[in-house]
CSV table of C-alpha atoms and ligand atoms in Angstrom, one decimal:
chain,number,residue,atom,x,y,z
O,15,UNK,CA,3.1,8.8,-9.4
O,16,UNK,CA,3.5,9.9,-12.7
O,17,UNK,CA,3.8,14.3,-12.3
O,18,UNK,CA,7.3,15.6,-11.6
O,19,UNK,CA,8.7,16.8,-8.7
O,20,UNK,CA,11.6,18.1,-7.0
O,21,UNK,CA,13.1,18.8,-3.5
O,22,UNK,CA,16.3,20.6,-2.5
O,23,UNK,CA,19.2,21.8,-4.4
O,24,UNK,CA,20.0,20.0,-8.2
O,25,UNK,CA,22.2,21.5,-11.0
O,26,UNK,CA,20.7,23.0,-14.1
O,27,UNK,CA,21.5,20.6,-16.1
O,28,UNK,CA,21.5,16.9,-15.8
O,29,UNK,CA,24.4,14.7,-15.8
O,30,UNK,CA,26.6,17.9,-15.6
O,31,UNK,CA,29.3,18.9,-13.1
O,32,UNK,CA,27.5,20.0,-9.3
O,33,UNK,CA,29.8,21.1,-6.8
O,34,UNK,CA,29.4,21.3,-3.1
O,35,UNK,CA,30.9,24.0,-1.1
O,36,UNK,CA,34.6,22.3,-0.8
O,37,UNK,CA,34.4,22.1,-4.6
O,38,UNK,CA,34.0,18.2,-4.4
O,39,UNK,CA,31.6,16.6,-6.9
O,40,UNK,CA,27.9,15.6,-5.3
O,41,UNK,CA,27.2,11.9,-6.6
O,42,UNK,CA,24.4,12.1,-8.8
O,43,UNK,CA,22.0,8.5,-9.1
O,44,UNK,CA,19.3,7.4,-11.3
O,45,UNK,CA,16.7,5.5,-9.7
O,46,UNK,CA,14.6,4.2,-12.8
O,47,UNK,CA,12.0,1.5,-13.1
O,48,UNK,CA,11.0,-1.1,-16.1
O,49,UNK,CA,14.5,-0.7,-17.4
O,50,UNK,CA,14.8,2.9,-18.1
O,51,UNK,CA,11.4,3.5,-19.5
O,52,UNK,CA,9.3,3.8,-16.8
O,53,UNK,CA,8.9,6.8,-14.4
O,54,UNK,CA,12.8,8.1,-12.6
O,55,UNK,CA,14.1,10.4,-10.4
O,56,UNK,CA,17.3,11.7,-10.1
O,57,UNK,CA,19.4,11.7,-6.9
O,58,UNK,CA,22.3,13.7,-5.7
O,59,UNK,CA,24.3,12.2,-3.0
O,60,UNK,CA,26.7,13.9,-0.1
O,61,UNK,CA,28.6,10.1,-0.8
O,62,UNK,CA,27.9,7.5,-3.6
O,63,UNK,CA,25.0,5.5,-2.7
O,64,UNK,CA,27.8,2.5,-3.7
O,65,UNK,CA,29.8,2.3,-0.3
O,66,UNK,CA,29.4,-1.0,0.7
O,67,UNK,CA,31.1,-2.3,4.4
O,68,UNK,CA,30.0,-5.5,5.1
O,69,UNK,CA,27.2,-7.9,4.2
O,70,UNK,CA,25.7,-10.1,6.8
O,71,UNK,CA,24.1,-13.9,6.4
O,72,UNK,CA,21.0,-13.3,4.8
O,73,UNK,CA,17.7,-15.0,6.2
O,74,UNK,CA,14.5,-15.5,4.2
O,75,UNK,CA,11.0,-14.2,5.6
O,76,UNK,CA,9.0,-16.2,2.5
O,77,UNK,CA,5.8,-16.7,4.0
O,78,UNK,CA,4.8,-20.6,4.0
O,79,UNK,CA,1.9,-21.6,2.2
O,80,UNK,CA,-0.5,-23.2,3.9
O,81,UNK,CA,-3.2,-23.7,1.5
O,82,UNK,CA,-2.5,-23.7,-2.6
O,83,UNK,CA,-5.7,-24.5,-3.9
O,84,UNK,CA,-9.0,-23.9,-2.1
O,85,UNK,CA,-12.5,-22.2,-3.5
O,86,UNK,CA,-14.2,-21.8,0.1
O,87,UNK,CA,-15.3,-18.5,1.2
O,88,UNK,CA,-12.5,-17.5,4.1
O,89,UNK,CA,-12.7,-15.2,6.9
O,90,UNK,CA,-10.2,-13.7,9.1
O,91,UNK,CA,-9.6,-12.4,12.5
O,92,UNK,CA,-7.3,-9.8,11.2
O,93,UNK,CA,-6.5,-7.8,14.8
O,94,UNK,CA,-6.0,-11.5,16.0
O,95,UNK,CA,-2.1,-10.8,14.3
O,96,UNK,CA,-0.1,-10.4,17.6
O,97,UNK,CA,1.6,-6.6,17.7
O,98,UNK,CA,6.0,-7.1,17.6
O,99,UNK,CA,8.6,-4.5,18.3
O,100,UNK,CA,10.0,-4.6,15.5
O,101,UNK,CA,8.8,-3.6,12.1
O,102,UNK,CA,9.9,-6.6,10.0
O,103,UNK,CA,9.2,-9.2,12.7
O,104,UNK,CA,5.5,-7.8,13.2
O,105,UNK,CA,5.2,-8.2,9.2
O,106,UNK,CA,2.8,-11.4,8.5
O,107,UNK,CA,1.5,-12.2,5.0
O,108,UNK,CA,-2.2,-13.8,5.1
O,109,UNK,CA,-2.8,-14.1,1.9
O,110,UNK,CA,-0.8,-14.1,-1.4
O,111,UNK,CA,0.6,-15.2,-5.1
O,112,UNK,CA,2.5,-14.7,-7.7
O,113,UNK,CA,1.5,-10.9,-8.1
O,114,UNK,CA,1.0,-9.7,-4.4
O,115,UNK,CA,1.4,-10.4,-1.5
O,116,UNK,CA,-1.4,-9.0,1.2
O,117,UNK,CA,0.7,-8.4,4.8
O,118,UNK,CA,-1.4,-7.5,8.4
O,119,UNK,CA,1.6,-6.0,10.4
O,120,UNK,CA,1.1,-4.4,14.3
O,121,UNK,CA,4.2,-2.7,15.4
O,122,UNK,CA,5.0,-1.5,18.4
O,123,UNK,CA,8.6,0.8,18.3
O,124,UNK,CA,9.6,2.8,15.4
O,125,UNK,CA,12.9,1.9,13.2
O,126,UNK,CA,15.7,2.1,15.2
O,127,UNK,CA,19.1,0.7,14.4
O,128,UNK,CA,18.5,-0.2,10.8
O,129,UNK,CA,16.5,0.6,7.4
O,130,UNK,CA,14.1,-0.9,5.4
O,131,UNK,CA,14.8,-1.0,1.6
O,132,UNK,CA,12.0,-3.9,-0.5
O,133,UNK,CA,13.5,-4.3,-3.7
O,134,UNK,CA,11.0,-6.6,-4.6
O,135,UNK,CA,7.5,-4.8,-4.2
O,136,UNK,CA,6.1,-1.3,-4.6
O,137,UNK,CA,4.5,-1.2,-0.8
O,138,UNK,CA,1.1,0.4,0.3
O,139,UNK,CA,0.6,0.8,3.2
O,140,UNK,CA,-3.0,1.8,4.6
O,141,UNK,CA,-2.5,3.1,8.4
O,142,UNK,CA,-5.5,1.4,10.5
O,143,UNK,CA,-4.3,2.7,13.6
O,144,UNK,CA,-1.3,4.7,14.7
O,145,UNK,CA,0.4,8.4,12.7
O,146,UNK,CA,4.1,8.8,13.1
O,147,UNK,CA,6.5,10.1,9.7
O,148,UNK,CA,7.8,8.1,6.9
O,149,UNK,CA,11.2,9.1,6.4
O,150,UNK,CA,13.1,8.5,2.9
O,151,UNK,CA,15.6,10.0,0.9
O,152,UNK,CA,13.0,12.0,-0.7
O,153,UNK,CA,12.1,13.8,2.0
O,154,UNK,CA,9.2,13.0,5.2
O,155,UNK,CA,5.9,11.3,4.4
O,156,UNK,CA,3.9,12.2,7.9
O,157,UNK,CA,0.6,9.6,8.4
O,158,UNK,CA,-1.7,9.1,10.3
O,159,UNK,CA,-5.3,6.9,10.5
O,160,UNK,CA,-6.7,6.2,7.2
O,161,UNK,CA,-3.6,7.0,4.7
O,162,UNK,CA,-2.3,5.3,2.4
O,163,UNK,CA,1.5,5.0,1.8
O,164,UNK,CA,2.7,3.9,-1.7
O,165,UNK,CA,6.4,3.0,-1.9
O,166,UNK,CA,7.6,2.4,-5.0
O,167,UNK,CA,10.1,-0.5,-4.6
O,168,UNK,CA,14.2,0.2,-3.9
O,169,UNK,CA,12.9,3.1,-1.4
O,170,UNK,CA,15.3,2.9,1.4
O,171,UNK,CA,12.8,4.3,4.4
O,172,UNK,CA,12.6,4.2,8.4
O,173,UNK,CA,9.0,5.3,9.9
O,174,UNK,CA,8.9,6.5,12.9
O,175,UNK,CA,5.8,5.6,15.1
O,176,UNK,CA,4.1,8.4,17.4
O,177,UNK,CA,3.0,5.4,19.7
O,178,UNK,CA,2.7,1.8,20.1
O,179,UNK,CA,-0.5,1.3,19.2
O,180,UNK,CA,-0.7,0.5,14.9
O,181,UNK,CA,-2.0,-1.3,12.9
O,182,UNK,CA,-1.2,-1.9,9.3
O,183,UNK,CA,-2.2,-3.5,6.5
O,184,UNK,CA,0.2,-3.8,3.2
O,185,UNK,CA,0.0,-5.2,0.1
O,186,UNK,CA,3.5,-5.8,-1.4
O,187,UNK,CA,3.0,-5.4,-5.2
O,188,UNK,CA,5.7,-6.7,-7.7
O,189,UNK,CA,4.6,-5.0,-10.3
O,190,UNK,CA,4.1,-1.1,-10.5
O,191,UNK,CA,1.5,0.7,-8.3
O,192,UNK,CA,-0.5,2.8,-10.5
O,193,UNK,CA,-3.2,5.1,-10.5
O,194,UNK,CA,-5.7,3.7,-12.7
O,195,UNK,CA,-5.4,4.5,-16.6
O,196,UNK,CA,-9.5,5.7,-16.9
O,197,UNK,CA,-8.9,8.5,-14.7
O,198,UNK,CA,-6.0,10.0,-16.5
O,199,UNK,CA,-5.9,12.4,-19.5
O,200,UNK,CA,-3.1,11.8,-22.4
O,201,UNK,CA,-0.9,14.5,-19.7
O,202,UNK,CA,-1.1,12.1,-17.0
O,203,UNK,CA,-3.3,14.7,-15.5
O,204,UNK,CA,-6.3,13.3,-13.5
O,205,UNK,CA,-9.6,13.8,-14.7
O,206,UNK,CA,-12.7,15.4,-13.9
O,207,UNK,CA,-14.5,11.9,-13.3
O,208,UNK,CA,-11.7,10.6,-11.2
O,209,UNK,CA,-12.6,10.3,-7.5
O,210,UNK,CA,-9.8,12.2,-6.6
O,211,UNK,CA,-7.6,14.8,-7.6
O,212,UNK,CA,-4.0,15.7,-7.6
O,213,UNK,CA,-4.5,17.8,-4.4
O,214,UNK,CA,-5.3,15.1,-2.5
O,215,UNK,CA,-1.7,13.3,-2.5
O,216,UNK,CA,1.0,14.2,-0.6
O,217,UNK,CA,4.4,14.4,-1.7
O,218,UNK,CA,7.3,14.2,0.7
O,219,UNK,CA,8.3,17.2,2.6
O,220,UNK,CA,11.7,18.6,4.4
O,221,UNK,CA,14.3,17.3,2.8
O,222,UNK,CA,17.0,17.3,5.5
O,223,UNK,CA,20.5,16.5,4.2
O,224,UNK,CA,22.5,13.6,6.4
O,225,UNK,CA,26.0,14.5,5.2
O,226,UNK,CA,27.1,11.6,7.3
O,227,UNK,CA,30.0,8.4,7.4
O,228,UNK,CA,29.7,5.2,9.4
O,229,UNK,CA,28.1,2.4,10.0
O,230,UNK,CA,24.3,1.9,8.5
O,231,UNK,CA,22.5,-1.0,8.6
O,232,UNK,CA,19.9,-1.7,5.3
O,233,UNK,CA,18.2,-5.1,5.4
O,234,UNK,CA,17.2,-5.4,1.9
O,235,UNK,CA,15.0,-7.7,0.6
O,236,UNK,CA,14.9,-9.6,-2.4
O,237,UNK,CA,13.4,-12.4,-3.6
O,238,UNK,CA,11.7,-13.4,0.0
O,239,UNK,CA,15.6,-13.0,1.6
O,240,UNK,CA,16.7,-10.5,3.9
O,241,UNK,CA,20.5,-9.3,3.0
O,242,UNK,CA,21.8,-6.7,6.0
O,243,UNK,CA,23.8,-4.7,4.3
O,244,UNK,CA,26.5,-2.5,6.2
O,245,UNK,CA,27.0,1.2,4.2
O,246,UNK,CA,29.6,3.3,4.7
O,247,UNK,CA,27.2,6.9,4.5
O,248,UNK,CA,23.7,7.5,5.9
O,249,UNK,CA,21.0,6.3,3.2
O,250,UNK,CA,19.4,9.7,3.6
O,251,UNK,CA,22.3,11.7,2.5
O,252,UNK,CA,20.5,13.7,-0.4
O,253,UNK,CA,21.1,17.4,-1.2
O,254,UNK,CA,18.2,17.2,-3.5
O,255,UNK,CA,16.1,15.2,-5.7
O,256,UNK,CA,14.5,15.4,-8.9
O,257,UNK,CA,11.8,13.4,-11.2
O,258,UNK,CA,8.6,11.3,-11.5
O,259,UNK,CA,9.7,8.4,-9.1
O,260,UNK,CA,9.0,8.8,-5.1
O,261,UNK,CA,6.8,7.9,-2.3
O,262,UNK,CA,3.7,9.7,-1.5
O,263,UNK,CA,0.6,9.3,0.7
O,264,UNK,CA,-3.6,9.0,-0.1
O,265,UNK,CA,-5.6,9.5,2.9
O,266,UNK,CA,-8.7,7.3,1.9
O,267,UNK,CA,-10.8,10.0,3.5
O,268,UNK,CA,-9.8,11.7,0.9
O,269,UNK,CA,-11.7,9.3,-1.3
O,270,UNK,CA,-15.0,11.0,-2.9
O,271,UNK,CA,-17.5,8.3,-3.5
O,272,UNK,CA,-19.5,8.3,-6.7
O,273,UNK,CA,-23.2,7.0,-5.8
O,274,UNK,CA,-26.2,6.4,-8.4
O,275,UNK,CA,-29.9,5.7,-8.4
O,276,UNK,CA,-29.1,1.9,-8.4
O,277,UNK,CA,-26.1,0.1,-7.1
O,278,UNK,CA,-22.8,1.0,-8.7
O,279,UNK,CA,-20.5,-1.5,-9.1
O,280,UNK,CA,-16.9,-2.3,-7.4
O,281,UNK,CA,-14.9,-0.4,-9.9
O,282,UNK,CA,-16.3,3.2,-9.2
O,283,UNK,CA,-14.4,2.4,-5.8
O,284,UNK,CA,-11.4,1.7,-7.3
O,285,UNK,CA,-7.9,3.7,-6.2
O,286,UNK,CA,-5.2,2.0,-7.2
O,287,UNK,CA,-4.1,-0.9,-9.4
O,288,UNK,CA,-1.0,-3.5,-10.1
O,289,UNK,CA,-0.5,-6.5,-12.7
O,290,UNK,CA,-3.3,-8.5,-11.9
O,291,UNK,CA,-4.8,-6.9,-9.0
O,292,UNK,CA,-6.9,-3.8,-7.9
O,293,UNK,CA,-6.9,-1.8,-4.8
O,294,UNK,CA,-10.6,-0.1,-3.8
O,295,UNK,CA,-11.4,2.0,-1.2
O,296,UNK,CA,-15.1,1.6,0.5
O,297,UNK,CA,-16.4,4.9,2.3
O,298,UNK,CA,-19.0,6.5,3.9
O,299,UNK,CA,-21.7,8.1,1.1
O,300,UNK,CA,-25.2,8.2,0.5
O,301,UNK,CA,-26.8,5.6,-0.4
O,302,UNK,CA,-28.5,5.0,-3.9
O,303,UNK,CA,-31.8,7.5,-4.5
O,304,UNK,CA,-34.4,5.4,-6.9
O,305,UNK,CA,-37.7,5.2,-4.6
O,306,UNK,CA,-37.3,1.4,-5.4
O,307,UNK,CA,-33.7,0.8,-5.1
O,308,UNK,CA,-32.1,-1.8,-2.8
O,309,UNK,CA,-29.0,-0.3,-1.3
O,310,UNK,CA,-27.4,-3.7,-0.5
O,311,UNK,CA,-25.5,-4.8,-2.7
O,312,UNK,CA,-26.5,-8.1,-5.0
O,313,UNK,CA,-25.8,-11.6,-4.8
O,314,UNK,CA,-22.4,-11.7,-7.3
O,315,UNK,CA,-20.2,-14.4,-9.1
O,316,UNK,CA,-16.9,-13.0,-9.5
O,317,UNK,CA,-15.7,-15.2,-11.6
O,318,UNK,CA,-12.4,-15.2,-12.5
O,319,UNK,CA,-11.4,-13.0,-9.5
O,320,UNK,CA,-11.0,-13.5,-5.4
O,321,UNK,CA,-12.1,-10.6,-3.7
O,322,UNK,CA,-10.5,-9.6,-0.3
O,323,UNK,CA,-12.5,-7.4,1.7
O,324,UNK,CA,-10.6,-5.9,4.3
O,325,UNK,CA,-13.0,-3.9,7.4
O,326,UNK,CA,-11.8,-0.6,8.8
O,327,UNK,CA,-14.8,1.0,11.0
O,328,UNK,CA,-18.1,1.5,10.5
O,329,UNK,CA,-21.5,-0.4,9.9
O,330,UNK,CA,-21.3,-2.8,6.8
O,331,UNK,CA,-25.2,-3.5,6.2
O,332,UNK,CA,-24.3,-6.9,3.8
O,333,UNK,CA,-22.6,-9.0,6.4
O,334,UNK,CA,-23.2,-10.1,10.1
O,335,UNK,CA,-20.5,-10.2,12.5
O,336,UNK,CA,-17.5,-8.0,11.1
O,337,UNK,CA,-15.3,-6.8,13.6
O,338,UNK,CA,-12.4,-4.0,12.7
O,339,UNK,CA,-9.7,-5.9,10.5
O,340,UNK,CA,-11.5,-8.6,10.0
O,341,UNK,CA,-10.7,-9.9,6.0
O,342,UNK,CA,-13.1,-12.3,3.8
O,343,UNK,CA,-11.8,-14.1,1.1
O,344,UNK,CA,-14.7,-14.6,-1.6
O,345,UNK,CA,-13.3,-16.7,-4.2
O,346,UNK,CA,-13.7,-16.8,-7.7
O,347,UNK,CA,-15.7,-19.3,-9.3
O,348,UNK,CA,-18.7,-19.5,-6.3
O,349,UNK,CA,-21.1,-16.8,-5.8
O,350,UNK,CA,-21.0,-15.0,-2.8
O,351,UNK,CA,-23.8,-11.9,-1.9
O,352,UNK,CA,-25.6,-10.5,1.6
O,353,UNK,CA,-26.1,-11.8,4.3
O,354,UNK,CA,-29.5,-13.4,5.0
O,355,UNK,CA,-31.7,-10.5,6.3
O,356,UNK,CA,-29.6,-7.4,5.4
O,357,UNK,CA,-31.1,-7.0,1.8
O,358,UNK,CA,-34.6,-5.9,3.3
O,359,UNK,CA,-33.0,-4.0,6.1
O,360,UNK,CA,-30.8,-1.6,4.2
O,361,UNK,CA,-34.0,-0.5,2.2
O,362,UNK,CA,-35.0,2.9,2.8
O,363,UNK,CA,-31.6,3.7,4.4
O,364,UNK,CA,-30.3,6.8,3.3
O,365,UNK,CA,-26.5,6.5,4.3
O,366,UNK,CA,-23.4,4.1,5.1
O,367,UNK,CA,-20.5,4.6,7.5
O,368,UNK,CA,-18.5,1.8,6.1
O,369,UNK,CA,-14.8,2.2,5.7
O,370,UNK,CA,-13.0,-0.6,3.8
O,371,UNK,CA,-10.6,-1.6,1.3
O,372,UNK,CA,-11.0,-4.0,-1.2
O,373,UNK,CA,-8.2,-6.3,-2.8
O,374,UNK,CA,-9.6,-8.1,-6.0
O,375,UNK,CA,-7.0,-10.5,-7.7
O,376,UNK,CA,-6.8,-11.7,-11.4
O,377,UNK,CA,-5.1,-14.9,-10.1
O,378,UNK,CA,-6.5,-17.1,-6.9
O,379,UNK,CA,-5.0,-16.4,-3.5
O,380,UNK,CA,-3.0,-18.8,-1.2
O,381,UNK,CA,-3.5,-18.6,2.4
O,382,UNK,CA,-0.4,-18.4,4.5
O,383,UNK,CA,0.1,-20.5,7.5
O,384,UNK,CA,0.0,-16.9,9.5
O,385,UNK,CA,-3.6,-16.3,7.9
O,386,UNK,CA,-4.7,-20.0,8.7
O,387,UNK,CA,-3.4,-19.0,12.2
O,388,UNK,CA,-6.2,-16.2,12.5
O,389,UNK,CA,-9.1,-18.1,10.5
O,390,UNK,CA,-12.8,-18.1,11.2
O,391,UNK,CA,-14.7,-21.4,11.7
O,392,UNK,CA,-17.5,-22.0,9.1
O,393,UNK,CA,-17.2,-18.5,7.5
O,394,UNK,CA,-18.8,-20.5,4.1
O,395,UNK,CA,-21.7,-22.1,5.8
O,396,UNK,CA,-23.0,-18.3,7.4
O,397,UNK,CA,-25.6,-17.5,4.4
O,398,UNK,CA,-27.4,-20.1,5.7
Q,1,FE2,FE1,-18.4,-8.9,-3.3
């Protein structure tokens, strides 16, 4: 998120001298990205951030490939991902390459005896079903149906779940999450054309200071490993924060559509991007106004792209059968367009409900053997 920010208590000048009330130093960290010439914030701990106790066998959660090389349309049963207790273990990657990796997840109980810090991957995460807080040293993120959470990677955070009913779906980047370049002036200020504005994304809220020693469990991850790290301080031990470099949240209904006589293309959806990837939110607008225009969309050959459509709720007048969370995979190289008997249907229609997001990658997807494990028979064969 590239405009400034700043939470708490930090001294007037960086780098300086900044004293709590005993007249101990507070220890000040840089969290900085691309080097140091990317976007940072500046931290100010109760403790250093340094105090390492222990560090337990680390375990990998790579996801197994089951399928490198493939150019057949895919569909998937998405809320066919069984729900787990726990955060991590409820994390399954369907789909995924050398850029992203795109993760369904269903848990049931909030964080409760550890932390979460991916040092790999800027996270978003868009909130099917449940609400509950996102809690980080920056300060609470709360959420609820329809946001979007974007974690820039080395975030340290514990979400807490209002229920046991969610559903998530992620998309682990490991490259910067951006907002796209067209929509921002020379400031970094977003523009008039953009289909959002800075209003609509939250920044964390309530700092609230854990001046605290002990034990505290981080499972870090790195390079598809899990490393449980034992801390000696709480990971949330911030007096106050400043800079460009923190989580925040998008609520996709949020998201105001641009619409045209004719059919606009993909990209006027568009909300987010990485290397190699976009991220596009579909929602519910009018429809196109010329008296002869055909609302569906057309038959298109992506062809140097896959495009993962992932469902939400709603009607989606171009395909037959979609159930919430289902995915398709339409590959690059192949055409792939409406279903048979939806193009003269949607004309004349004046609106759509649909609520999706679209994942379009530069480089072909690999299906996992979790997203073989909730694959639709003879999705390819349905035009017919
Ligand atoms: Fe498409």
């Amino acid at each position: 998120m590239p405009h400034y920010y700043s939470l708490g208590k930090v001294p007037h000048k960086r780098h300086t001298q900044f004293r709590k009330p005993d007249g101990t130093l507070y220890a000040e960290e840089l969290v900085s990205t691309h080097g140091f010439s990317n976007v940072y914030s500046l931290i100010y701990h109760c403790h250093p951030p340094t105090m390492i106790k222990e560090v337990g066998d680390a375990f990998s959660v790579e996801p197994k490939v089951a399928e490198r090389k493939s150019m057949i349309h895919r569909s998937f049963e998405g809320f066919n991902i069984q729900p787990a207790d726990d955060f991590l273990e409820s994390r399954k990657t369907v789909l995924m390459n050398n850029d992203l990796h795109i993760v369904l997840a269903a848990p049931r109980e909030s964080f409760s005896d550890y932390f979460y810090k991916n040092a790999d991957a800027d996270e978003v995460i868009f909130v099917h079903e449940g609400e509950g807080v996102l809690k980080t040293i920056y300060g609470d993120l709360p959420f609820a149906y329809g946001d979007y959470l974007v974690i820039p990677r080395g975030t340290i955070y514990q979400i807490e779940f209002k229920n046991k009913q969610n559903r998530l779906l992620i998309v682990e980047s490991f490259s910067a999450i951006e907002i796209p370049r067209r929509y921002r002036n020379e400031y970094g200020q977003l523009e008039e054309h953009a289909p959002f504005c800075e209003r609509d994304f939250r920044k964390p809220q309530d700092l609230v200071t854990h001046d605290e020693k002990g034990d505290f469990k981080i499972m870090i991850r790195k390079e598809g490993m899990i490393y449980p790290y034992i801390y000696g301080s709480h990971p949330f031990d911030a007096i106050g924060w400043d800079g460009n470099h923190y989580p925040y949240a998008f609520s996709i209904h949020d998201f105001e559509p641009i619409t045209g006589r004719v059919h606009m293309p993909p990209p006027i959806h568009q909300t987010f991007e990485g290397h190699n990837f976009v991220v596009c939110s579909f929602v519910p607008r009018m429809y196109d106004y010329h008296p002869l225009s055909i609302p569906v969309p057309y038959n298109h050959s992506n062809v140097d792209s896959d495009e993962v459509l992932y469902y939400v709720d709603g009607d989606f007048m171009s395909r037959k059968a979609v159930t919430r969370g289902m995915i398709t995979l339409h590959p690059g190289g192949i055409p792939h367009g409406p279903h048979p008997g939806t193009v003269e249907k949607g004309i004349g229609q004046k609106e759509t409900k649909e609520l999706a997001v679209m994942i379009d990658t530069f480089k072909p997807l690999w299906m996992t053997e979790d997203g073989r494990s909730i694959l639709n028979k003879d999705y390819h064969k349905s035009w017919m």
